[in-house]
Short mmCIF file of C-alpha atoms and ligand atoms in Angstrom, two decimals:
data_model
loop_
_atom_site.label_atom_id
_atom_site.label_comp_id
_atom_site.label_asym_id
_atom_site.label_seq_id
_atom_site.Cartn_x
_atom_site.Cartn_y
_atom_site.Cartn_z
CA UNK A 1 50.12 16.97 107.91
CA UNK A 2 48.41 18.92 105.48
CA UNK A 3 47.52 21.94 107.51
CA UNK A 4 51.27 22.07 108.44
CA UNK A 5 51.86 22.11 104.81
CA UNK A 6 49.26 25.10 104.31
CA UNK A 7 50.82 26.72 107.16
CA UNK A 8 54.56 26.86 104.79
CA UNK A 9 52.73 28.29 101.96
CA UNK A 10 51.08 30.89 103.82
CA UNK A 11 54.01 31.49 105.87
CA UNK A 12 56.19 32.37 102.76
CA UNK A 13 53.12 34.64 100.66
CA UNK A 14 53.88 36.48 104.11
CA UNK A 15 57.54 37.30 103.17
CA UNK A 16 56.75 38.07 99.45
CA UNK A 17 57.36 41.53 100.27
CA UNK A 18 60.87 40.92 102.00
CA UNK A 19 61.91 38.49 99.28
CA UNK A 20 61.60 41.19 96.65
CA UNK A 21 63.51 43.14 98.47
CA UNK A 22 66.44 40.99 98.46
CA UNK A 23 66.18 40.13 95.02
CA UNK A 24 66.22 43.81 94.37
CA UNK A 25 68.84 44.58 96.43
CA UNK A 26 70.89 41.73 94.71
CA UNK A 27 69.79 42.65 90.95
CA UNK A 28 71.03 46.52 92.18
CA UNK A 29 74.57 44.20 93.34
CA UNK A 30 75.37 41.84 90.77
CA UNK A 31 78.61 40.26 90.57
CA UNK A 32 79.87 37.77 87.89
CA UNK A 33 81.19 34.07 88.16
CA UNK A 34 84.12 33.27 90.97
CA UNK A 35 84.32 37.27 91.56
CA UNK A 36 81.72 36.92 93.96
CA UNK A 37 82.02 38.13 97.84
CA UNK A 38 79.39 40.91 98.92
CA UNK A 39 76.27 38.51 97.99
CA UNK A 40 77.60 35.36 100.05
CA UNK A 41 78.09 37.35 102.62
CA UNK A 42 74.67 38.79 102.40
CA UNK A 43 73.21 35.31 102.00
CA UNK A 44 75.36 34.33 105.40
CA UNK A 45 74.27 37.35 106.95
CA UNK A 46 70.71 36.67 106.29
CA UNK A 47 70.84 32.86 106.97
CA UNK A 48 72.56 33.66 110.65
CA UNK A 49 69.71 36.23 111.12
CA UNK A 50 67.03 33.39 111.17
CA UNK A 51 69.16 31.53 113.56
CA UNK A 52 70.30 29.12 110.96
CA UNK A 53 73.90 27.72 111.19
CA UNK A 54 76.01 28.85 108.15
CA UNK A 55 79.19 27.55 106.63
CA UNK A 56 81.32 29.55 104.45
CA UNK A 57 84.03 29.75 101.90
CA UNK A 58 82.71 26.22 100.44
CA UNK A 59 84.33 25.16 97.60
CA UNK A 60 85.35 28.67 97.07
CA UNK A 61 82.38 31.52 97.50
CA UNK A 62 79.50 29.11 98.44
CA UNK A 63 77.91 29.17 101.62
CA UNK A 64 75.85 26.89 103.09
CA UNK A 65 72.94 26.76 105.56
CA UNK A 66 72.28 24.04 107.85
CA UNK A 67 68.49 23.65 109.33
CA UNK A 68 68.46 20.55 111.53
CA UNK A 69 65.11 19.25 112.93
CA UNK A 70 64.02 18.44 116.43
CA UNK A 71 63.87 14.49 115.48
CA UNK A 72 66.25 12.34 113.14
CA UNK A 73 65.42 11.52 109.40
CA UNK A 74 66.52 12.05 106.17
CA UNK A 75 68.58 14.63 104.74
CA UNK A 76 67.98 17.40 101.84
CA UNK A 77 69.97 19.53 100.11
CA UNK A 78 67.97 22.92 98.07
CA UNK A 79 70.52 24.27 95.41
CA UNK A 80 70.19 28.45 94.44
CA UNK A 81 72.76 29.28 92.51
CA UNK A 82 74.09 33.37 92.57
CA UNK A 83 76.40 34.41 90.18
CA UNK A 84 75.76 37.49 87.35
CA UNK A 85 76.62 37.73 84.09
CA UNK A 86 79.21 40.36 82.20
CA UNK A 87 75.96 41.97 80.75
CA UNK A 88 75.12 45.79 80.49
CA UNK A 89 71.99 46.02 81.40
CA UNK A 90 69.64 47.79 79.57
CA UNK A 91 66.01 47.54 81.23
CA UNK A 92 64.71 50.93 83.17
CA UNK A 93 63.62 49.87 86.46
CA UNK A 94 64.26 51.27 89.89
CA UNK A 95 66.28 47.76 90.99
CA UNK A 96 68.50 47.92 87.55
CA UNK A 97 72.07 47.03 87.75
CA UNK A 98 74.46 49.81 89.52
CA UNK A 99 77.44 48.07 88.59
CA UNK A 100 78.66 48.69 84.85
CA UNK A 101 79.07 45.20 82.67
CA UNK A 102 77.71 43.14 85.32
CA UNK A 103 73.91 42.01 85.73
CA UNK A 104 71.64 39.30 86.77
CA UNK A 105 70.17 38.43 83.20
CA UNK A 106 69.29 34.88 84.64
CA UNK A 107 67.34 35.18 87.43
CA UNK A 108 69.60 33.57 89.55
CA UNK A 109 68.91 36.78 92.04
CA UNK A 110 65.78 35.46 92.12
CA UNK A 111 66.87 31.52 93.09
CA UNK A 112 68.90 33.16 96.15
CA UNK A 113 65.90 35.00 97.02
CA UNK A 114 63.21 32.47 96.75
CA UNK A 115 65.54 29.27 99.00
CA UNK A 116 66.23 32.19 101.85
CA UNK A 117 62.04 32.90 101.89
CA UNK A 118 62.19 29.26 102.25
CA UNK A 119 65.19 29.09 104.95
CA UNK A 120 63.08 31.87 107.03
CA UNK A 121 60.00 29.92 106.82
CA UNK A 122 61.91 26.40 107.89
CA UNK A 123 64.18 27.79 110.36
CA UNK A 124 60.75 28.66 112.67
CA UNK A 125 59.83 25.02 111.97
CA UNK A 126 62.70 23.30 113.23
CA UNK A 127 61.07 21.46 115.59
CA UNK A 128 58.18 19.89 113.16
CA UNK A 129 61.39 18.61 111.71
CA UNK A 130 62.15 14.72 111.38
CA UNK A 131 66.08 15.22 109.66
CA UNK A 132 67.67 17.90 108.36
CA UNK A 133 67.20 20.42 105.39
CA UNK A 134 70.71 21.40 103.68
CA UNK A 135 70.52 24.95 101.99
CA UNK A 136 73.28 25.00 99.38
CA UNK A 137 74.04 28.65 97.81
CA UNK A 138 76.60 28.08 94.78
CA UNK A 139 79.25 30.78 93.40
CA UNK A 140 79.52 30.41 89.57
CA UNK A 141 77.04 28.37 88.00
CA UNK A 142 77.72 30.39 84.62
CA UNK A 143 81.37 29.67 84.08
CA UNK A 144 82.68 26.18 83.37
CA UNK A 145 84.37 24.62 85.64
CA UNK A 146 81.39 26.05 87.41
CA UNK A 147 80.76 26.24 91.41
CA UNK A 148 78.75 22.95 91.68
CA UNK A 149 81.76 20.56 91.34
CA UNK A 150 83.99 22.66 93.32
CA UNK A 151 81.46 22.69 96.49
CA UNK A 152 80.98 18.63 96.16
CA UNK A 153 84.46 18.21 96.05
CA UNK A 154 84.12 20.10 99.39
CA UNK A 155 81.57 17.94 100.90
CA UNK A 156 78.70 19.52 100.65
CA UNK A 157 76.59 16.11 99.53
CA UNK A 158 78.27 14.26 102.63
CA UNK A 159 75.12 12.81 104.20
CA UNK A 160 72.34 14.16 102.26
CA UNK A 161 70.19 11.48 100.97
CA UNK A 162 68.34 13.69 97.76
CA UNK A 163 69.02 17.13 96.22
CA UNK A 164 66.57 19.55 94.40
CA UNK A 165 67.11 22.50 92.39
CA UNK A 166 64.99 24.96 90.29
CA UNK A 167 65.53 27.31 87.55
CA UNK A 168 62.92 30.46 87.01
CA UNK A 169 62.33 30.45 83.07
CA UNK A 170 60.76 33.23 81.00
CA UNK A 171 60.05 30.79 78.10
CA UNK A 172 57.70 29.11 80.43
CA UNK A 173 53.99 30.94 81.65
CA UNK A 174 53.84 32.24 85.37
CA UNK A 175 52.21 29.38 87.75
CA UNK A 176 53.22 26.35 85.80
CA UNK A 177 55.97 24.17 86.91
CA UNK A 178 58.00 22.82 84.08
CA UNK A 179 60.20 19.55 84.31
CA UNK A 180 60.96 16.23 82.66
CA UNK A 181 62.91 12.68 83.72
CA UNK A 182 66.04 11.93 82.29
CA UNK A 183 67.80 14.50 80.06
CA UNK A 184 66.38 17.41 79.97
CA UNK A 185 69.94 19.68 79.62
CA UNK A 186 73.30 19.33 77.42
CA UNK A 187 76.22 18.82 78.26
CA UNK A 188 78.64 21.22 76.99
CA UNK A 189 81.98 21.17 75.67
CA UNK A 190 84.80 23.40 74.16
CA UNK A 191 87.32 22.61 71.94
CA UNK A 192 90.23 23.76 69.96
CA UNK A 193 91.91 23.01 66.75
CA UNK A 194 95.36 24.12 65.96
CA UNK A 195 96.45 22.28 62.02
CA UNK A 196 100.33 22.93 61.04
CA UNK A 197 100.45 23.01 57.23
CA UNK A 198 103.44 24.58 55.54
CA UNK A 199 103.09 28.23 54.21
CA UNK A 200 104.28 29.60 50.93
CA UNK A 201 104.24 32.34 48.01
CA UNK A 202 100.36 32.81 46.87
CA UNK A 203 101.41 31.97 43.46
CA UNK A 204 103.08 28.47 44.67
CA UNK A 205 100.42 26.24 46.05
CA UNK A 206 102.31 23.01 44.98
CA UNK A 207 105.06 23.75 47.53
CA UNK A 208 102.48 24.02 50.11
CA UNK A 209 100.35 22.84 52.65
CA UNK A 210 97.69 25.15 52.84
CA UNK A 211 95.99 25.47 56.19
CA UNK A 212 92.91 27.93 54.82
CA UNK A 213 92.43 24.77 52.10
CA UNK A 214 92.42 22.35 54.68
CA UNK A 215 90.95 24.27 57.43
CA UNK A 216 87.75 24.69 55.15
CA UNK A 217 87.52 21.90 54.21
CA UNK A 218 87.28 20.67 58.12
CA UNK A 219 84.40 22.99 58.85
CA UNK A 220 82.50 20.95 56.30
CA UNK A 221 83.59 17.70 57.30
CA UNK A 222 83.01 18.25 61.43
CA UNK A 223 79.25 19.27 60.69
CA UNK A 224 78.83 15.65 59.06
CA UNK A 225 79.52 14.18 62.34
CA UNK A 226 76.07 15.50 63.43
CA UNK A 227 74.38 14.66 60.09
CA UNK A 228 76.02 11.70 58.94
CA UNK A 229 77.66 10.03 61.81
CA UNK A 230 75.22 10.39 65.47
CA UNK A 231 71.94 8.65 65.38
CA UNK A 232 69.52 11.04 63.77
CA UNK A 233 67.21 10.86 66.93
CA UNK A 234 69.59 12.16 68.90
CA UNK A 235 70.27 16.13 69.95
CA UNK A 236 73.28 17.05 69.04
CA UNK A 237 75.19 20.24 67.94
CA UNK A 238 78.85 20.85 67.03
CA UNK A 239 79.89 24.12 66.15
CA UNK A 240 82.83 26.25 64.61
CA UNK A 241 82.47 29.59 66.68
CA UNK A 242 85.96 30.92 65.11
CA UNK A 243 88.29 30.43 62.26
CA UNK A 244 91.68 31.98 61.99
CA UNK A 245 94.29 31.84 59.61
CA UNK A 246 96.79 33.47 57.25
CA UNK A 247 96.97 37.31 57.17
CA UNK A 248 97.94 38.62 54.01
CA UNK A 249 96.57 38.31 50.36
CA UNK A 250 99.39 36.26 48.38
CA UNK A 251 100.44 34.09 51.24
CA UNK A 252 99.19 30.77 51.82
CA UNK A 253 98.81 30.33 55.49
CA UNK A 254 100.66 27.19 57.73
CA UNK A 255 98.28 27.40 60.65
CA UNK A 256 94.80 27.59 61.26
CA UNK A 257 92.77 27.82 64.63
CA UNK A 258 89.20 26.92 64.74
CA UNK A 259 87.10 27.14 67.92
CA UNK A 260 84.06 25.19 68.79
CA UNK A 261 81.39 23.61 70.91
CA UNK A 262 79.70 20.75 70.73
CA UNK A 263 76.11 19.95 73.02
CA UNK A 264 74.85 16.39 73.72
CA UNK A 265 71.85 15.40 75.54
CA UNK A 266 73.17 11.75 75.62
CA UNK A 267 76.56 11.33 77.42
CA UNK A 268 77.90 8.44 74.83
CA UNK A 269 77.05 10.87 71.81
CA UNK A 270 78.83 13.16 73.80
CA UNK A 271 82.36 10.74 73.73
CA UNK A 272 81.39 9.55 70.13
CA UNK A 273 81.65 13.24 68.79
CA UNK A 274 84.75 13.97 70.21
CA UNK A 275 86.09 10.70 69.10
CA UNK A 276 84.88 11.39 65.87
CA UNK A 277 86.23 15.15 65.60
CA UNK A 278 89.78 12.52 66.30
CA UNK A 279 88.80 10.02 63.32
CA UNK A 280 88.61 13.44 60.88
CA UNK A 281 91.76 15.19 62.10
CA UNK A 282 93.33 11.84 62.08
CA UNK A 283 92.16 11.58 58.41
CA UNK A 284 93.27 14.87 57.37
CA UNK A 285 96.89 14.28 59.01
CA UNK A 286 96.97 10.95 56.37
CA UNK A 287 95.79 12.51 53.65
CA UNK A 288 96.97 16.25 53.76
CA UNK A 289 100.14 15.90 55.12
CA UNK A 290 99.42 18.55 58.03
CA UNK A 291 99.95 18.15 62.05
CA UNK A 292 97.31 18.66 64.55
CA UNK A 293 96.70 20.18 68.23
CA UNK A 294 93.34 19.30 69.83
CA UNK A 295 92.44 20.58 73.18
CA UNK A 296 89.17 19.39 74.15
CA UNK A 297 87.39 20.75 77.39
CA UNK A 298 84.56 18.58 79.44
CA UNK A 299 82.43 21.10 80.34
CA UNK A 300 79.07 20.76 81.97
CA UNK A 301 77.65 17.43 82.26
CA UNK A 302 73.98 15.82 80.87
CA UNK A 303 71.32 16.64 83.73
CA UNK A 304 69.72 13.74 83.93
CA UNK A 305 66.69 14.18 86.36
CA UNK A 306 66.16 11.19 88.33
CA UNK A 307 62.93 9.36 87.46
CA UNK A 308 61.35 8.85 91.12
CA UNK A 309 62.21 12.14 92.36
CA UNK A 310 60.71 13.95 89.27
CA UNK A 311 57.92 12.14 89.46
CA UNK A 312 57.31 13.09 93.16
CA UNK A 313 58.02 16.72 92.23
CA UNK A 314 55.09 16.09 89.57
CA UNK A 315 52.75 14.59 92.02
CA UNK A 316 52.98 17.58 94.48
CA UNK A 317 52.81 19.99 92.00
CA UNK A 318 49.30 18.26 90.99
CA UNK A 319 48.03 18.04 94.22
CA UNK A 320 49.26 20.87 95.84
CA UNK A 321 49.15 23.71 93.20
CA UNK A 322 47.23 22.49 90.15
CA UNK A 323 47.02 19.81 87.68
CA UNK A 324 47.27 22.52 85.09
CA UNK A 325 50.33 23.91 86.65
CA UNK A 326 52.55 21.29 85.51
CA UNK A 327 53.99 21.30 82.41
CA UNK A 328 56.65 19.44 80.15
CA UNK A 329 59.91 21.05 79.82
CA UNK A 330 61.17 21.28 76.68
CA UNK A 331 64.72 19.54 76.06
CA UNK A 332 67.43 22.51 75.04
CA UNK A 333 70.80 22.08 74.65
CA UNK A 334 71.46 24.93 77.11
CA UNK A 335 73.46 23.13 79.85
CA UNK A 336 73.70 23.75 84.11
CA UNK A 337 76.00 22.62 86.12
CA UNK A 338 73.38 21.37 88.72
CA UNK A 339 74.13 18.08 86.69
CA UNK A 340 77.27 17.70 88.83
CA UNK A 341 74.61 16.88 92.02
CA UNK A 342 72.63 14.55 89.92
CA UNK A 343 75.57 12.70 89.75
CA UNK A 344 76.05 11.72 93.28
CA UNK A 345 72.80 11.79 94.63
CA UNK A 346 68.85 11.16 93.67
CA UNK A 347 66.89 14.32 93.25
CA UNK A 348 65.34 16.45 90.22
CA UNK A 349 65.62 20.39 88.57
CA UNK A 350 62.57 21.59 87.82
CA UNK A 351 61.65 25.05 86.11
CA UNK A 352 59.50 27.79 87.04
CA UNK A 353 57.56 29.98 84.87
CA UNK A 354 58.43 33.37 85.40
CA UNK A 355 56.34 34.96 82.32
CA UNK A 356 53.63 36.52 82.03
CA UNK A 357 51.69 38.82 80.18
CA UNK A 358 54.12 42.12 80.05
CA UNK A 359 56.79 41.85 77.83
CA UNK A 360 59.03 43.37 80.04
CA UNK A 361 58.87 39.54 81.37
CA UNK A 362 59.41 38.04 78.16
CA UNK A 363 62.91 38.24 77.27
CA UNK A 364 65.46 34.61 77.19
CA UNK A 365 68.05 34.48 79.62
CA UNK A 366 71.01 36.43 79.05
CA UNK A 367 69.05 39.18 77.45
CA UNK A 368 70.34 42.94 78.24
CA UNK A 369 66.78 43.52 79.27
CA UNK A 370 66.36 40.27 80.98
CA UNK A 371 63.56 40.48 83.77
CA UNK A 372 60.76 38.17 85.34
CA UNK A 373 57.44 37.57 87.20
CA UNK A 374 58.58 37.93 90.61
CA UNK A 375 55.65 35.97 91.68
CA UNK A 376 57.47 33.22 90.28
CA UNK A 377 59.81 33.56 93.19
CA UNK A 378 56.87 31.82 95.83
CA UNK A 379 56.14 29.14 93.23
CA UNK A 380 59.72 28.19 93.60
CA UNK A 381 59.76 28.41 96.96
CA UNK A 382 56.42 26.07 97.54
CA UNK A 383 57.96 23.58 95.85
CA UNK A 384 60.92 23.37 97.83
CA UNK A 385 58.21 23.66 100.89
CA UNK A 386 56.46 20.69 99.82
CA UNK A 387 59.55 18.76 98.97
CA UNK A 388 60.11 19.48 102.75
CA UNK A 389 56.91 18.54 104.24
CA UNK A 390 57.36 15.01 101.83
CA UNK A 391 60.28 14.06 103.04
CA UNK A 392 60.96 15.62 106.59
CA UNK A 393 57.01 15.70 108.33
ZN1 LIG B 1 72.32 31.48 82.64
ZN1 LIG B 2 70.95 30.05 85.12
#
């Protein structure tokens, strides 16, 4: 068992060189959330090239690969996600961005690349196979309502018994796998706040309700529901991202439209703070005499990595890379819509580090000049290799 497992390793160093190519050719080809259609096609093109059956057109742009082994056992789903972002980018490379506004500042190139070195590698291995691997590709991972739901809803979890994904990450050094049970991502959420006062002359406020007054005054009073009303060991953040109201000097304003988010890494905070963004507008309705409009969007659940299958992910990475290559992650409040899976089904997203040294490398996600180890790529993929040889040798 463990020289088969040496033999996947080796077997994808092999296609390093071919894997960089396709995450070149895709970084050189970006296209943004549910606008999609060259790159699944090149993913389906590939897939079908190592013999692998391919569904397409799942839950909108995702495609889907399906290695089944010689002998019956469990099945596994790998998630890479594809979409760009509406980013210029900046970098100088040879593989930069030919298409204006649109890049791949998250290295979600890379997570195509990396699960189709993997699908190469399995697809010769079909018949060391007990079960069958699923090899999910996902449209629009950046853009609530996301591709993730969209491809569930369209069965792409029917029969799979545990799903994995991974995320490269330039805040995290090259070689070191990164991950942490329970919730280790936001959820995220957008709302919007439309108060009816009454306007009036400048000079006669007592006649008036005055929506810049009151509005203000809100701003103040929803950041108290991080600081006064959730449990102070609990992540939270709710923000005002835009305020608008009145336009002119001497008029006092009847509406007012403030924009916001608010990030949770606990999914009852999460209903408490939009309950309690209710309570205050409630409260300003009683005591200010205006009307209120809240629209309030779910976005992107809490991921919430599953505590056996993280710890397996930990254990290989120990044994099979190094004990120093696994690390902690660090709980942000950025959110990813892999959480949908986690929902249904057992499994675990882990991150790569995909730093190093340069600072070319060094950048966050969603920078103009957003770039990474490309070694980082094979990590990636061995862990979905040894996820495979645990669960289907
Ligand atoms: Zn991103
Ligand atoms: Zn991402």
């Amino acid at each position: 068992m463990q020289e088969l497992k040496i033999d996947f390793n080796k077997e994808l160093f092999y296609s390093f060189e071919e894997i960089v190519t396709w995450r070149r050719y895709l970084h050189m080809n970006p296209e943004i959330s549910f606008q999609e259609v060259e790159t699944p096609r090149f993913i389906a093109e590939k897939l079908r090239s190592f013999g692998i059956d391919v569904r397409e057109n799942i839950g909108g742009n995702g495609v889907v690969g399906v290695i089944k082994g010689d002998s019956p056992g469990k099945t596994i789903a790998f998630r890479a996600d594809f979409d760009a972002l509406p980013i210029q980018d900046e970098k100088e490379v040879p593989y930069k961005s030919t298409v204006n506004g649109a890049m791949h500042a998250c290295g979600h190139d890379g997570h195509t690349s990396a699960l189709l070195g993997v699908a190469k590698v399995l697809s010769r291995k079909r018949h060391d196979l007990c079960g069958t691997l699923i090899l999910i590709f996902q449209p629009a991972e950046e853009k609530p309502p996301g591709g993730a739901k969209a491809m569930i809803d369209d069965g792409v979890l029917d029969g799979v018994d545990y799903i994995f994904g991974g995320h490269l990450a330039t805040d995290v050094p090259i070689g070191k796998v990164a991950i942490r049970s329970g919730a280790s991502m936001a959820s995220v959420d957008a709302f919007k706040i439309t108060i009816q006062g009454k306007g009036g002359h400048g000079a006669k406020p007592h006649s008036t309700v005055d929506a810049v007054a009151i509005g203000s005054e809100l701003v103040s009073h929803l950041q108290q529901i991080v600081s006064r009303r959730v449990d102070p060991m609990e992540p939270a953040v709710v923000t005002i991202g835009s305020f608008h109201a009145g336009n002119a000097f001497n008029i006092i304003a009847d509406t007012a439209v403030l924009e916001g988010t608010v990030r949770a890494l606990n999914s009852d905070v999460r209903t408490q703070i939009e309950e309690e963004i209710r309570r205050i507008l409630d409260g300003f309705q009683t005591a200010d005499g205006i009307t209120y409009t809240l629209d309030y969007l779910n976005g992107y659940p809490v991921l919430e990595n599953h505590r056996e299958e993280t710890q397996l992910i930990e254990q290989l990475v120990k044994e099979n890379l190094s004990p120093e290559a696994l690390a902690l992650k660090k709980v942000v409040l950025g959110a990813e819509d892999f959480a949908y899976y986690l929902q249904h089904r057992p499994g675990a997203f882990f991150h790569v580090g995909a730093r190093n040294e340069n600072p070319a490398t060094q950048f966050a996600h969603h920078h103009p000049r957003f770039d990474f180890d490309e070694q980082a790529m094979l990590v990636q993929g061995q862990v979905f290799l040894l996820l495979t040889a645990h669960y289907l040798l």
